RNA sequence: UGACCCAUGGUGUAAUUGGCAACACGUCAGAUUUUGGUUCUGAAGAGUCCAGGUUCGAAACCUGGUGGGUCAACCA
């Protein structure tokens, strides 16, 4: 899109941003905007979380507000410190900053406990002695109303006494719960006397064994928002039915005009992958992938290892928008975002994945020239580099055909191609293994006048190939990734387990690849465009002498598409 | 036999709130190119789930359908 066209476009904001603009205009909450990102520390962040992070932090920043990081750690059996550091790292890597506002729902356990006792005192909460299955049965179904617990009308004194003794550890897990007294006949299941405190005797990663009762999500989240002065509590669509309860608790809690507002938006779904934390954990535990940061995973750390940049992820999130429609986004759009970003920033280099030796028969033996190559035609400031050229070079196996197909612009008997940055060569012959049919060597002549920059270098040839000098190239392992699943929506099929859609070809490890010498110095996460092939990123597994690259994404390939 | 939410090209979103259905991705064609990349130009592709209604005028508002999603964890 041209700048001019961009100017002409009318500004459009998401429905959430419009709500924020309206609230600000109405002067709600003293004109403040304060959001929060509330991960549960029970797994790694994925790109769906990135969508929420961009909104939470993005809206706060755009409207002069703040965004808190708050760990929603109300369930000690499922949560662990292990995840906290990775979550913080991922948010920072994405480019967002919660400054000193790192909070935990567990910071408020004391206040929440007091609030619970206050509700009991006001006759709005009671201890239920029934087991889980009975309580569950009494809740009714979405189409049938629930029935009231026989313990619903205990005295305030008894409720208070029982609640305190629950917290002292006098009762077993599961023997009693604290429920809010709302409405057992409500059409909204969440309003049917929700459980707000349960007994858990496992140690909590932050509060240790200080508590024997822990608040449920519905009793912790909105109140934490309130305690922190949050104005806009943005979450995904499945919490829509929780909103009446969220508001109910805020109504009991509020003392002035301030009140946080929950707004729900659509979750991110991507084709050929899935976002379920539980299922992603299964992939890791069952060894279907190499870990949370396997480059095929939709996790932030996986994308980072794959070679995605924070800018590209933010751009992608910006492109897909926020609505209330449950959509499934084409992963092609994510790939477009990273290509677009890397096109401008990634230096171009030569890497040969599947080498075929070309001997330039009329080039002097032992001679080595340095040829100069532009690092990035899209960015002059990246300068140029020298690459050694000699009599034996390696080209891509695909760049030679014994019997060229129609419109094949590469090397074939009698055909001329340019070795990019060096000379134009002509194929004079080749060596073929008669038993296997493999092409083993190709023999070419070169024209010394066609050296790039030289007098005859403007000669038109159909093809330009990348190459490395056989003598100077360094070894590399290259990992090619394809979609993890071969079904657009692997976890959305009722009949089939998502595992049955695992793509057996999602990882191809290529050894014996050859890259230009300077790459021996590359560091993990360094990003390059292997010219004519794609964008590649140095993997953490690299060791001196053997560098490992991950293919982030291939270049668009119109030739490959023509031949599909 | 419930409540709530949703429905615009293939996909994702717009339409300044009732005034010519637009943008991005993808697709196709052409130009440029020492990357079959990039860039540039152009094209095809929806008449807005359906049926009524209100209105000079409806993608938008109303009614009723249809289709999809969410909700019955002592998970978040």
Coordinates of C-alpha atoms (C1' of nucleotides) in Angstrom, one line a residue:
Chain A
X1 CA 0.0 0.0 0.0
X2 CA 1.3 3.4 -0.8
X3 CA 1.6 6.2 1.8
X4 CA -1.0 8.2 0.0
X5 CA -3.5 5.3 0.1
X6 CA -2.8 4.7 3.7
X7 CA -3.5 8.4 4.4
X8 CA -6.8 8.2 2.7
X9 CA -7.9 5.2 4.8
X10 CA -10.2 6.3 7.5
X11 CA -9.0 5.4 11.0
X12 CA -10.8 2.4 12.3
X13 CA -10.5 1.0 15.8
X14 CA -11.6 -2.3 17.3
X15 CA -14.9 -2.4 19.3
X16 CA -12.8 -2.6 22.4
X17 CA -10.8 0.5 21.6
X18 CA -14.1 2.2 20.8
X19 CA -15.4 1.3 24.3
X20 CA -12.2 2.7 25.8
X21 CA -12.5 5.9 23.8
X22 CA -16.1 6.3 24.9
X23 CA -15.4 5.5 28.6
X24 CA -12.6 8.1 28.5
X25 CA -14.9 10.6 26.9
X26 CA -17.5 10.0 29.5
X27 CA -14.9 10.6 32.2
X28 CA -15.4 7.2 33.8
X29 CA -12.9 6.2 36.5
X30 CA -11.5 9.7 36.6
X31 CA -10.4 9.4 33.0
X32 CA -7.9 6.6 33.9
X33 CA -7.1 3.6 31.7
X34 CA -5.5 0.7 33.5
X35 CA -5.3 -2.8 32.1
X36 CA -3.7 -6.0 33.2
X37 CA -2.3 -9.2 31.6
X38 CA -3.2 -12.1 33.9
X39 CA -1.5 -15.3 33.0
X40 CA -1.8 -18.4 35.1
X41 CA 1.7 -19.7 35.8
X42 CA 1.0 -23.3 34.6
X43 CA 2.5 -23.3 31.1
X44 CA 4.3 -21.4 28.5
X45 CA 2.8 -18.5 26.6
X46 CA 1.7 -19.0 23.0
X47 CA 0.8 -16.7 20.2
X48 CA -2.7 -16.5 21.4
X49 CA -1.4 -14.9 24.6
X50 CA 0.6 -12.5 22.4
X51 CA -2.7 -11.3 21.0
X52 CA -3.9 -10.5 24.5
X53 CA -0.6 -9.0 25.5
X54 CA -0.6 -6.7 22.5
X55 CA -4.1 -5.5 23.4
X56 CA -3.6 -5.2 27.2
X57 CA -0.3 -3.3 27.0
X58 CA -1.1 -1.7 23.7
X59 CA -4.3 0.0 24.8
X60 CA -2.7 1.2 28.0
X61 CA 0.2 2.7 26.2
X62 CA -1.9 4.3 23.4
X63 CA -4.2 6.0 25.9
X64 CA -1.6 7.1 28.5
X65 CA -2.5 4.4 31.0
X66 CA -0.7 1.5 32.6
X67 CA -0.8 -2.3 32.3
X68 CA 0.0 -4.6 35.2
X69 CA 1.4 -8.0 35.0
X70 CA -0.6 -10.2 37.3
X71 CA 0.0 -13.9 37.8
X72 CA -3.3 -15.6 38.5
X73 CA -1.9 -18.1 41.0
X74 CA -5.0 -19.3 42.9
X75 CA -4.5 -23.0 42.4
X76 CA -1.2 -24.3 44.0
X77 CA -1.7 -27.8 42.7
X78 CA -1.4 -26.7 39.0
X79 CA 1.0 -23.8 39.2
X80 CA 4.7 -23.5 39.5
X81 CA 7.4 -20.9 39.7
X82 CA 9.1 -22.7 36.8
X83 CA 6.7 -20.9 34.5
X84 CA 6.9 -17.4 35.9
X85 CA 10.3 -16.6 34.5
X86 CA 9.5 -17.8 31.1
X87 CA 6.3 -15.8 31.0
X88 CA 8.2 -12.7 32.0
X89 CA 10.9 -13.3 29.5
X90 CA 8.4 -13.8 26.7
X91 CA 6.4 -10.6 27.5
X92 CA 9.6 -8.6 27.5
X93 CA 10.8 -10.1 24.3
X94 CA 7.6 -9.1 22.7
X95 CA 8.5 -5.6 23.6
X96 CA 6.3 -4.8 26.6
X97 CA 7.0 -3.5 30.0
X98 CA 5.0 -3.7 33.2
X99 CA 7.6 -1.6 35.0
X100 CA 7.4 -2.2 38.8
X101 CA 3.9 -3.5 38.6
X102 CA 4.4 -7.3 38.9
X103 CA 1.6 -8.6 41.0
X104 CA 0.1 -12.0 42.0
X105 CA -3.4 -12.9 42.9
X106 CA -1.8 -14.5 45.9
X107 CA -0.9 -10.9 47.0
X108 CA -4.5 -10.5 47.8
X109 CA -5.3 -13.7 49.6
X110 CA -5.6 -11.7 52.9
X111 CA -8.0 -9.2 51.4
X112 CA -10.0 -11.8 49.6
X113 CA -10.3 -13.8 52.8
X114 CA -11.6 -10.7 54.6
X115 CA -14.0 -10.0 51.8
X116 CA -15.3 -13.6 52.0
X117 CA -16.0 -13.2 55.7
X118 CA -17.7 -9.9 55.0
X119 CA -20.0 -11.7 52.5
X120 CA -20.7 -14.3 55.1
X121 CA -21.5 -11.6 57.6
X122 CA -24.0 -10.0 55.1
X123 CA -25.6 -13.4 54.6
X124 CA -24.3 -13.6 51.1
X125 CA -22.1 -16.7 51.5
X126 CA -22.3 -20.0 53.2
X127 CA -20.4 -23.1 53.9
X128 CA -21.6 -26.2 52.1
X129 CA -20.7 -29.6 53.6
X130 CA -21.8 -31.6 50.7
X131 CA -19.5 -33.6 48.4
X132 CA -18.6 -32.3 44.9
X133 CA -20.9 -34.7 43.1
X134 CA -24.0 -33.7 45.1
X135 CA -23.2 -30.0 44.7
X136 CA -22.8 -30.5 41.0
X137 CA -26.0 -32.4 40.7
X138 CA -27.9 -29.7 42.6
X139 CA -26.6 -27.1 40.2
X140 CA -29.0 -28.4 37.6
X141 CA -28.2 -28.2 33.9
X142 CA -28.2 -25.3 31.5
X143 CA -31.8 -26.1 30.7
X144 CA -33.0 -27.0 34.1
X145 CA -32.8 -24.8 37.2
X146 CA -30.8 -25.9 40.3
X147 CA -32.0 -26.7 43.7
X148 CA -30.8 -25.1 46.9
X149 CA -28.3 -26.7 49.2
X150 CA -29.7 -27.9 52.6
X151 CA -26.8 -25.9 54.1
X152 CA -27.8 -22.7 52.4
X153 CA -29.4 -21.1 55.4
X154 CA -26.9 -21.8 58.2
X155 CA -26.4 -19.0 60.7
X156 CA -23.8 -16.4 60.1
X157 CA -22.0 -17.5 63.3
X158 CA -21.8 -21.1 62.2
X159 CA -20.6 -20.1 58.7
X160 CA -17.9 -17.8 60.1
X161 CA -16.7 -20.5 62.5
X162 CA -16.6 -23.2 59.9
X163 CA -14.8 -21.0 57.4
X164 CA -12.1 -20.1 59.9
X165 CA -11.7 -23.7 60.9
X166 CA -11.4 -24.6 57.2
X167 CA -8.5 -22.3 56.9
X168 CA -6.9 -23.6 60.1
X169 CA -6.8 -27.0 58.4
X170 CA -9.3 -28.7 60.6
X171 CA -11.1 -30.3 57.7
X172 CA -10.1 -32.5 54.8
X173 CA -9.8 -31.3 51.2
X174 CA -13.2 -31.6 49.5
X175 CA -15.2 -31.9 52.7
X176 CA -16.5 -28.3 52.7
X177 CA -16.6 -25.3 50.4
X178 CA -17.6 -21.7 50.7
X179 CA -20.3 -20.7 48.2
X180 CA -21.7 -17.3 47.3
X181 CA -25.5 -17.1 47.8
X182 CA -26.7 -15.8 44.5
X183 CA -29.5 -17.6 42.7
X184 CA -29.9 -21.3 42.1
X185 CA -32.6 -20.7 39.5
X186 CA -30.6 -18.3 37.4
X187 CA -30.4 -19.3 33.7
X188 CA -26.7 -18.6 34.0
X189 CA -25.0 -21.5 35.6
X190 CA -22.3 -19.4 37.1
X191 CA -24.8 -17.5 39.2
X192 CA -26.1 -20.7 40.9
X193 CA -24.3 -20.3 44.2
X194 CA -20.8 -20.5 42.8
X195 CA -18.1 -22.1 44.9
X196 CA -15.7 -19.3 45.9
X197 CA -13.3 -21.0 48.3
X198 CA -12.1 -24.6 48.5
X199 CA -9.7 -26.4 50.8
X200 CA -6.3 -27.2 49.3
X201 CA -3.5 -28.4 51.5
X202 CA -0.7 -28.3 49.0
X203 CA 2.0 -25.7 49.5
X204 CA 1.6 -22.6 47.4
X205 CA 4.7 -21.5 45.4
X206 CA 4.6 -18.0 47.0
X207 CA 2.6 -18.3 50.2
X208 CA 3.8 -21.6 51.3
X209 CA 1.5 -23.3 53.8
X210 CA 0.0 -20.1 55.2
X211 CA -3.4 -21.0 53.7
X212 CA -5.6 -24.0 53.7
X213 CA -8.3 -22.4 51.7
X214 CA -7.8 -20.8 48.2
X215 CA -10.2 -18.6 46.2
X216 CA -11.6 -19.8 42.9
X217 CA -11.0 -17.8 39.7
X218 CA -14.3 -16.0 39.8
X219 CA -13.7 -14.8 43.3
X220 CA -10.1 -13.8 42.7
X221 CA -10.0 -12.2 39.3
X222 CA -12.5 -9.4 39.4
X223 CA -11.6 -8.5 42.9
X224 CA -7.9 -8.4 42.0
X225 CA -8.8 -6.0 39.2
X226 CA -10.6 -3.9 41.7
X227 CA -7.8 -3.9 44.2
X228 CA -5.4 -2.8 41.5
X229 CA -7.6 -0.1 40.1
X230 CA -8.0 -1.8 36.8
X231 CA -10.5 0.0 34.5
X232 CA -10.7 -2.4 31.6
X233 CA -10.4 -6.1 32.1
X234 CA -9.9 -7.6 28.7
X235 CA -10.3 -11.3 28.3
X236 CA -11.5 -13.9 25.8
X237 CA -15.0 -14.8 24.7
X238 CA -15.5 -17.8 26.9
X239 CA -15.6 -15.6 30.0
X240 CA -18.6 -13.8 28.6
X241 CA -20.9 -15.9 30.8
X242 CA -18.8 -15.1 33.8
X243 CA -19.4 -11.3 33.5
X244 CA -22.7 -11.2 35.5
X245 CA -20.8 -12.8 38.4
X246 CA -17.8 -10.6 37.9
X247 CA -20.2 -7.6 38.2
X248 CA -22.0 -9.1 41.1
X249 CA -18.9 -9.3 43.2
X250 CA -17.8 -5.8 42.2
X251 CA -21.2 -4.6 43.3
X252 CA -20.6 -6.1 46.7
X253 CA -17.1 -4.7 46.8
X254 CA -17.4 -1.2 45.4
X255 CA -17.5 1.9 47.6
X256 CA -17.6 4.7 45.1
X257 CA -17.9 5.4 41.3
X258 CA -14.9 3.4 40.3
X259 CA -15.5 0.0 38.8
X260 CA -13.6 -2.2 36.5
X261 CA -15.2 -3.4 33.3
X262 CA -14.8 -6.8 31.7
X263 CA -14.8 -6.8 27.9
X264 CA -14.4 -10.0 25.9
X265 CA -12.8 -10.5 22.5
X266 CA -12.2 -13.5 20.2
X267 CA -9.4 -15.9 21.0
X268 CA -6.7 -16.4 18.3
X269 CA -7.0 -19.6 16.3
X270 CA -4.4 -20.5 13.7
X271 CA -4.7 -23.0 10.9
X272 CA -2.7 -26.2 11.2
X273 CA -2.0 -25.8 14.9
X274 CA -3.8 -25.5 18.2
X275 CA -3.6 -23.3 21.2
X276 CA -4.8 -25.6 24.0
X277 CA -2.2 -25.4 26.8
X278 CA -3.1 -28.9 27.9
X279 CA -2.6 -30.4 24.5
X280 CA 0.6 -28.5 23.9
X281 CA 1.8 -29.9 27.2
X282 CA 0.9 -33.4 26.0
X283 CA 2.9 -32.9 22.8
X284 CA 5.9 -32.0 24.9
X285 CA 5.4 -34.8 27.5
X286 CA 4.8 -37.5 24.8
X287 CA 7.8 -36.4 22.9
X288 CA 5.9 -35.5 19.8
X289 CA 8.0 -32.3 19.7
X290 CA 11.3 -31.6 21.2
X291 CA 10.0 -29.3 24.0
X292 CA 8.1 -26.2 24.6
X293 CA 10.4 -24.2 22.4
X294 CA 10.4 -26.7 19.5
X295 CA 10.3 -24.4 16.4
X296 CA 7.1 -26.1 15.3
X297 CA 5.2 -25.1 18.4
X298 CA 3.0 -22.0 18.5
X299 CA 4.6 -20.9 21.7
X300 CA 6.3 -17.6 22.0
X301 CA 9.6 -19.4 22.8
X302 CA 9.0 -21.8 19.8
X303 CA 8.4 -18.9 17.4
X304 CA 11.5 -17.1 18.8
X305 CA 13.6 -20.2 18.2
X306 CA 12.0 -20.6 14.8
X307 CA 13.3 -17.1 13.9
X308 CA 10.2 -15.0 14.3
X309 CA 10.8 -11.4 15.4
X310 CA 8.7 -9.6 18.0
X311 CA 7.9 -7.0 15.4
X312 CA 6.5 -9.6 13.0
X313 CA 4.3 -11.1 15.8
X314 CA 3.0 -7.6 16.8
X315 CA 2.4 -6.8 13.1
X316 CA 0.5 -10.1 12.7
X317 CA -1.7 -9.4 15.7
X318 CA -2.3 -6.0 14.3
X319 CA -3.5 -7.4 11.0
X320 CA -6.0 -9.9 12.4
X321 CA -7.8 -7.5 14.8
X322 CA -10.1 -8.0 17.7
X323 CA -13.8 -8.9 17.2
X324 CA -16.4 -11.2 18.8
X325 CA -16.4 -13.6 15.9
X326 CA -14.8 -17.0 16.5
X327 CA -12.5 -17.0 13.6
X328 CA -9.6 -19.2 12.4
X329 CA -6.8 -17.3 11.0
X330 CA -4.7 -18.5 8.1
X331 CA -1.1 -19.2 9.1
X332 CA -0.2 -17.8 5.7
X333 CA -0.8 -14.3 7.2
X334 CA 1.7 -15.0 10.0
X335 CA 4.2 -16.2 7.4
X336 CA 3.6 -13.0 5.4
X337 CA 4.3 -10.9 8.5
X338 CA 7.6 -12.6 9.1
X339 CA 8.7 -12.5 5.5
X340 CA 7.8 -8.8 5.3
X341 CA 9.9 -8.0 8.4
X342 CA 12.9 -10.2 7.6
X343 CA 13.0 -8.9 4.0
X344 CA 14.1 -5.6 5.3
X345 CA 16.4 -6.7 8.1
X346 CA 17.9 -10.1 7.3
X347 CA 21.3 -10.0 5.5
X348 CA 21.5 -12.2 2.4
X349 CA 23.9 -15.0 2.4
X350 CA 24.6 -18.1 0.3
X351 CA 23.7 -21.5 1.7
X352 CA 23.5 -24.7 -0.2
X353 CA 21.1 -27.3 1.3
X354 CA 21.7 -30.1 -1.1
X355 CA 25.1 -29.6 -2.7
X356 CA 26.1 -30.6 -6.2
X357 CA 29.7 -30.0 -7.3
X358 CA 30.4 -27.9 -10.3
X359 CA 33.9 -27.9 -11.7
X360 CA 34.8 -24.9 -13.8
X361 CA 37.2 -26.6 -16.1
X362 CA 38.9 -23.5 -17.6
X363 CA 39.3 -21.8 -14.3
X364 CA 42.9 -22.0 -13.0
X365 CA 43.5 -24.6 -10.4
X366 CA 44.5 -23.2 -7.0
X367 CA 43.2 -19.7 -7.8
X368 CA 41.0 -18.0 -5.3
X369 CA 39.2 -14.7 -5.9
X370 CA 37.2 -12.6 -3.5
X371 CA 33.9 -11.5 -5.0
X372 CA 31.8 -8.7 -3.4
X373 CA 28.2 -9.2 -2.6
X374 CA 25.5 -6.8 -1.5
X375 CA 24.3 -7.8 2.0
X376 CA 20.8 -6.5 1.5
X377 CA 19.4 -4.9 -1.6
X378 CA 16.5 -3.5 0.5
X379 CA 18.8 -1.8 2.9
X380 CA 21.9 -0.1 1.6
X381 CA 23.3 0.6 5.1
X382 CA 23.9 -3.1 5.6
X383 CA 26.9 -2.8 3.1
X384 CA 28.6 -5.6 1.4
X385 CA 30.9 -8.6 2.0
X386 CA 33.5 -10.6 0.3
X387 CA 33.0 -14.3 -0.5
X388 CA 35.7 -16.6 -1.9
X389 CA 35.3 -18.1 -5.3
X390 CA 37.3 -20.9 -6.8
X391 CA 37.4 -23.6 -9.4
X392 CA 35.1 -26.0 -7.6
X393 CA 31.8 -24.6 -6.4
X394 CA 28.7 -26.2 -4.9
X395 CA 25.3 -25.4 -6.2
X396 CA 21.8 -26.6 -5.2
X397 CA 21.1 -30.0 -6.6
X398 CA 17.7 -28.7 -7.8
X399 CA 19.5 -26.1 -9.9
X400 CA 20.7 -28.7 -12.4
X401 CA 18.6 -30.8 -14.7
X402 CA 19.9 -33.3 -17.1
X403 CA 16.8 -32.8 -19.2
X404 CA 15.4 -29.4 -18.4
X405 CA 11.7 -29.0 -18.0
X406 CA 9.8 -26.3 -19.9
X407 CA 10.7 -22.8 -18.6
X408 CA 13.5 -24.2 -16.5
X409 CA 15.9 -21.2 -16.2
X410 CA 18.8 -23.0 -14.4
X411 CA 21.7 -25.2 -15.3
X412 CA 21.3 -27.9 -17.9
X413 CA 23.6 -29.3 -20.6
X414 CA 24.5 -26.5 -23.0
X415 CA 22.8 -23.8 -20.9
X416 CA 24.3 -20.7 -19.3
X417 CA 23.6 -19.3 -15.9
X418 CA 25.1 -16.6 -13.7
X419 CA 26.7 -17.5 -10.5
X420 CA 25.5 -14.6 -8.5
X421 CA 28.2 -12.0 -7.9
X422 CA 30.8 -14.1 -9.8
X423 CA 30.8 -15.3 -13.4
X424 CA 28.5 -16.6 -16.1
X425 CA 29.1 -20.3 -16.7
X426 CA 28.0 -22.8 -19.3
X427 CA 27.4 -26.4 -18.8
X428 CA 29.6 -28.6 -20.9
X429 CA 29.0 -32.0 -19.4
X430 CA 28.3 -33.9 -16.3
X431 CA 29.1 -37.2 -14.5
X432 CA 26.3 -39.5 -13.8
X433 CA 26.3 -42.6 -11.7
X434 CA 24.9 -45.2 -14.1
X435 CA 23.7 -47.5 -11.5
X436 CA 21.9 -45.0 -9.3
X437 CA 21.2 -42.4 -11.9
X438 CA 22.5 -39.7 -9.6
X439 CA 24.2 -36.7 -11.1
X440 CA 27.6 -36.6 -9.3
X441 CA 29.4 -33.7 -10.9
X442 CA 28.8 -31.0 -13.4
X443 CA 31.4 -29.6 -15.7
X444 CA 31.2 -26.0 -16.9
X445 CA 33.3 -23.4 -18.6
X446 CA 33.3 -19.8 -17.5
X447 CA 33.7 -16.5 -19.4
X448 CA 36.3 -14.3 -17.6
X449 CA 34.7 -11.2 -19.1
X450 CA 31.4 -11.8 -17.4
X451 CA 32.6 -11.2 -13.8
X452 CA 30.1 -9.2 -12.0
X453 CA 30.9 -5.5 -12.4
X454 CA 33.0 -6.4 -15.4
X455 CA 32.6 -5.4 -19.1
X456 CA 30.4 -8.3 -20.2
X457 CA 28.6 -8.8 -16.9
X458 CA 25.4 -7.3 -18.2
X459 CA 24.9 -10.2 -20.6
X460 CA 21.4 -11.5 -20.3
X461 CA 21.1 -15.0 -18.9
X462 CA 17.9 -16.6 -17.8
X463 CA 19.0 -17.9 -14.4
X464 CA 21.1 -16.7 -11.5
X465 CA 22.3 -19.3 -9.0
X466 CA 23.6 -19.1 -5.4
X467 CA 26.8 -21.1 -4.7
X468 CA 29.6 -21.6 -2.3
X469 CA 33.2 -22.4 -2.9
X470 CA 33.7 -26.1 -2.3
X471 CA 37.1 -25.5 -0.6
X472 CA 36.0 -22.7 1.7
X473 CA 32.4 -23.5 2.6
X474 CA 31.6 -24.6 6.1
X475 CA 29.3 -27.4 7.1
X476 CA 25.9 -26.8 8.5
X477 CA 22.9 -28.8 9.6
X478 CA 19.6 -27.3 8.4
X479 CA 16.2 -28.1 9.9
X480 CA 13.3 -27.6 7.6
X481 CA 9.9 -27.2 9.3
X482 CA 6.5 -27.7 7.9
X483 CA 3.1 -27.4 9.6
X484 CA 2.9 -29.6 12.7
X485 CA -0.5 -30.9 11.7
X486 CA -1.9 -31.7 8.3
X487 CA -5.4 -30.7 9.2
X488 CA -6.5 -27.1 9.3
X489 CA -8.2 -27.5 12.7
X490 CA -6.6 -30.5 14.3
X491 CA -8.1 -30.1 17.7
X492 CA -11.6 -29.3 16.5
X493 CA -12.5 -32.7 15.1
X494 CA -15.0 -34.6 17.2
X495 CA -14.3 -38.0 15.8
X496 CA -10.5 -37.9 15.6
X497 CA -7.8 -37.3 18.2
X498 CA -5.6 -34.4 17.3
X499 CA -2.6 -36.7 17.4
X500 CA -3.9 -38.5 14.3
X501 CA -3.3 -35.3 12.3
X502 CA 0.4 -34.9 13.3
X503 CA 2.3 -34.2 10.1
X504 CA 5.0 -36.9 9.8
X505 CA 7.0 -34.5 7.6
X506 CA 6.9 -31.5 9.9
X507 CA 10.6 -31.8 10.6
X508 CA 13.3 -32.6 8.0
X509 CA 16.9 -32.6 9.2
X510 CA 19.4 -31.9 6.4
X511 CA 23.1 -32.6 7.1
X512 CA 26.0 -32.0 4.9
X513 CA 24.7 -28.5 4.0
X514 CA 27.3 -25.9 3.0
X515 CA 27.2 -22.3 3.8
X516 CA 29.6 -19.4 3.1
X517 CA 32.6 -19.2 5.5
X518 CA 31.6 -16.0 7.4
X519 CA 28.6 -17.9 8.9
X520 CA 30.9 -19.9 11.1
X521 CA 30.8 -16.9 13.4
X522 CA 27.0 -16.6 13.6
X523 CA 25.4 -16.7 17.0
X524 CA 22.1 -18.3 18.1
X525 CA 19.1 -16.4 16.9
X526 CA 21.0 -14.6 14.2
X527 CA 18.8 -14.3 11.2
X528 CA 19.7 -14.6 7.5
X529 CA 18.1 -14.9 4.1
X530 CA 19.7 -17.9 2.3
X531 CA 19.3 -16.4 -1.1
X532 CA 16.7 -17.9 -3.2
X533 CA 15.6 -20.3 -0.4
X534 CA 14.2 -18.6 2.6
X535 CA 14.9 -17.1 6.0
X536 CA 17.0 -19.1 8.4
X537 CA 17.9 -18.6 12.0
X538 CA 20.8 -20.0 14.0
X539 CA 19.7 -22.6 16.5
X540 CA 20.8 -22.9 20.1
X541 CA 22.1 -26.4 19.3
X542 CA 25.0 -24.9 17.2
X543 CA 28.4 -25.8 18.4
X544 CA 31.8 -24.6 17.1
X545 CA 32.4 -26.5 13.8
X546 CA 28.8 -27.4 13.3
X547 CA 26.3 -24.7 13.0
X548 CA 22.6 -25.5 13.0
X549 CA 20.0 -23.4 11.2
X550 CA 16.3 -23.5 11.5
X551 CA 14.3 -22.5 8.4
X552 CA 11.9 -19.8 9.6
X553 CA 9.9 -19.7 6.4
X554 CA 10.7 -20.3 2.8
X555 CA 10.8 -17.5 0.2
X556 CA 7.7 -17.4 -2.0
X557 CA 8.4 -19.8 -4.8
X558 CA 6.6 -19.2 -8.0
X559 CA 8.6 -21.9 -9.8
X560 CA 7.7 -24.4 -7.1
X561 CA 4.1 -23.4 -7.4
X562 CA 4.1 -23.8 -11.2
X563 CA 5.4 -27.3 -10.8
X564 CA 2.9 -28.4 -8.1
Chain B
rU1 C1' -35.3 -27.9 24.6
rG2 C1' -32.8 -22.7 28.5
rA3 C1' -29.5 -18.3 28.8
rC4 C1' -25.8 -15.5 26.5
rC5 C1' -22.8 -14.3 22.1
rC6 C1' -22.0 -14.3 16.9
rA7 C1' -23.0 -14.2 11.1
rU8 C1' -19.8 -9.1 5.3
rG9 C1' -15.3 -12.1 -1.2
rG10 C1' -11.5 -18.3 -0.3
rU11 C1' -9.4 -16.3 4.8
rG12 C1' -9.1 -12.2 8.5
rU13 C1' -11.1 -7.5 9.1
rA14 C1' -13.4 -2.2 7.6
rA15 C1' -17.5 0.6 6.3
rU16 C1' -16.5 7.7 10.6
rU17 C1' -22.6 4.7 13.6
rG18 C1' -28.8 4.8 8.3
rG19 C1' -25.9 7.3 2.4
rC20 C1' -21.3 4.5 -3.8
rA21 C1' -19.5 -2.5 0.4
rA22 C1' -13.3 -1.0 1.4
rC23 C1' -8.4 -3.0 3.2
rA24 C1' -4.8 -7.0 4.0
rC25 C1' -3.6 -12.0 3.0
rG26 C1' -4.4 -15.5 -0.8
rU27 C1' -5.4 -16.2 -6.3
rC28 C1' -4.5 -14.8 -11.6
rA29 C1' -2.0 -11.7 -15.4
rG30 C1' 1.8 -8.2 -16.8
rA31 C1' 6.3 -5.0 -15.8
rU32 C1' 11.0 -4.6 -13.3
rU33 C1' 14.9 -7.6 -11.2
rU34 C1' 22.4 -10.4 -11.1
rU35 C1' 17.3 -13.8 -5.6
rG36 C1' 11.6 -17.7 -10.1
rG37 C1' 12.6 -13.0 -3.7
rU38 C1' 11.4 -7.8 -3.3
rU39 C1' 9.0 -3.7 -5.8
rC40 C1' 5.2 -1.9 -9.3
rU41 C1' 0.6 -2.2 -12.3
rG42 C1' -3.8 -4.5 -13.3
rA43 C1' -7.7 -8.3 -12.8
rA44 C1' -11.1 -11.8 -10.9
rG45 C1' -13.7 -12.7 -6.5
rA46 C1' -19.0 -10.9 -1.7
rG47 C1' -24.0 -7.4 -2.7
rU48 C1' -23.4 -8.4 3.5
rC49 C1' -27.0 -16.2 6.4
rC50 C1' -32.7 -16.3 5.2
rA51 C1' -37.7 -14.0 5.3
rG52 C1' -40.5 -10.0 6.6
rG53 C1' -40.7 -4.9 8.6
rU54 C1' -39.2 0.5 9.5
rU55 C1' -37.1 4.3 6.0
rC56 C1' -36.4 8.5 0.3
rG57 C1' -32.4 5.1 1.5
rA58 C1' -30.5 -0.8 5.6
rA59 C1' -24.4 -4.6 6.0
rA60 C1' -26.1 -1.5 10.0
rC61 C1' -32.4 -0.6 13.2
rC62 C1' -36.9 -4.0 14.5
rU63 C1' -39.4 -9.1 14.4
rG64 C1' -39.1 -14.1 13.2
rG65 C1' -36.2 -18.0 11.4
rU66 C1' -31.6 -20.7 10.1
rG67 C1' -26.5 -21.8 11.1
rG68 C1' -22.3 -21.6 14.5
rG69 C1' -20.1 -20.9 19.4
rU70 C1' -20.1 -20.7 24.9
rC71 C1' -22.1 -22.3 29.7
rA72 C1' -23.6 -27.9 33.9
rA73 C1' -14.3 -28.3 37.1
rC74 C1' -13.8 -27.9 44.7
rC75 C1' -9.5 -25.4 36.6
rA76 C1' -8.2 -20.6 34.8

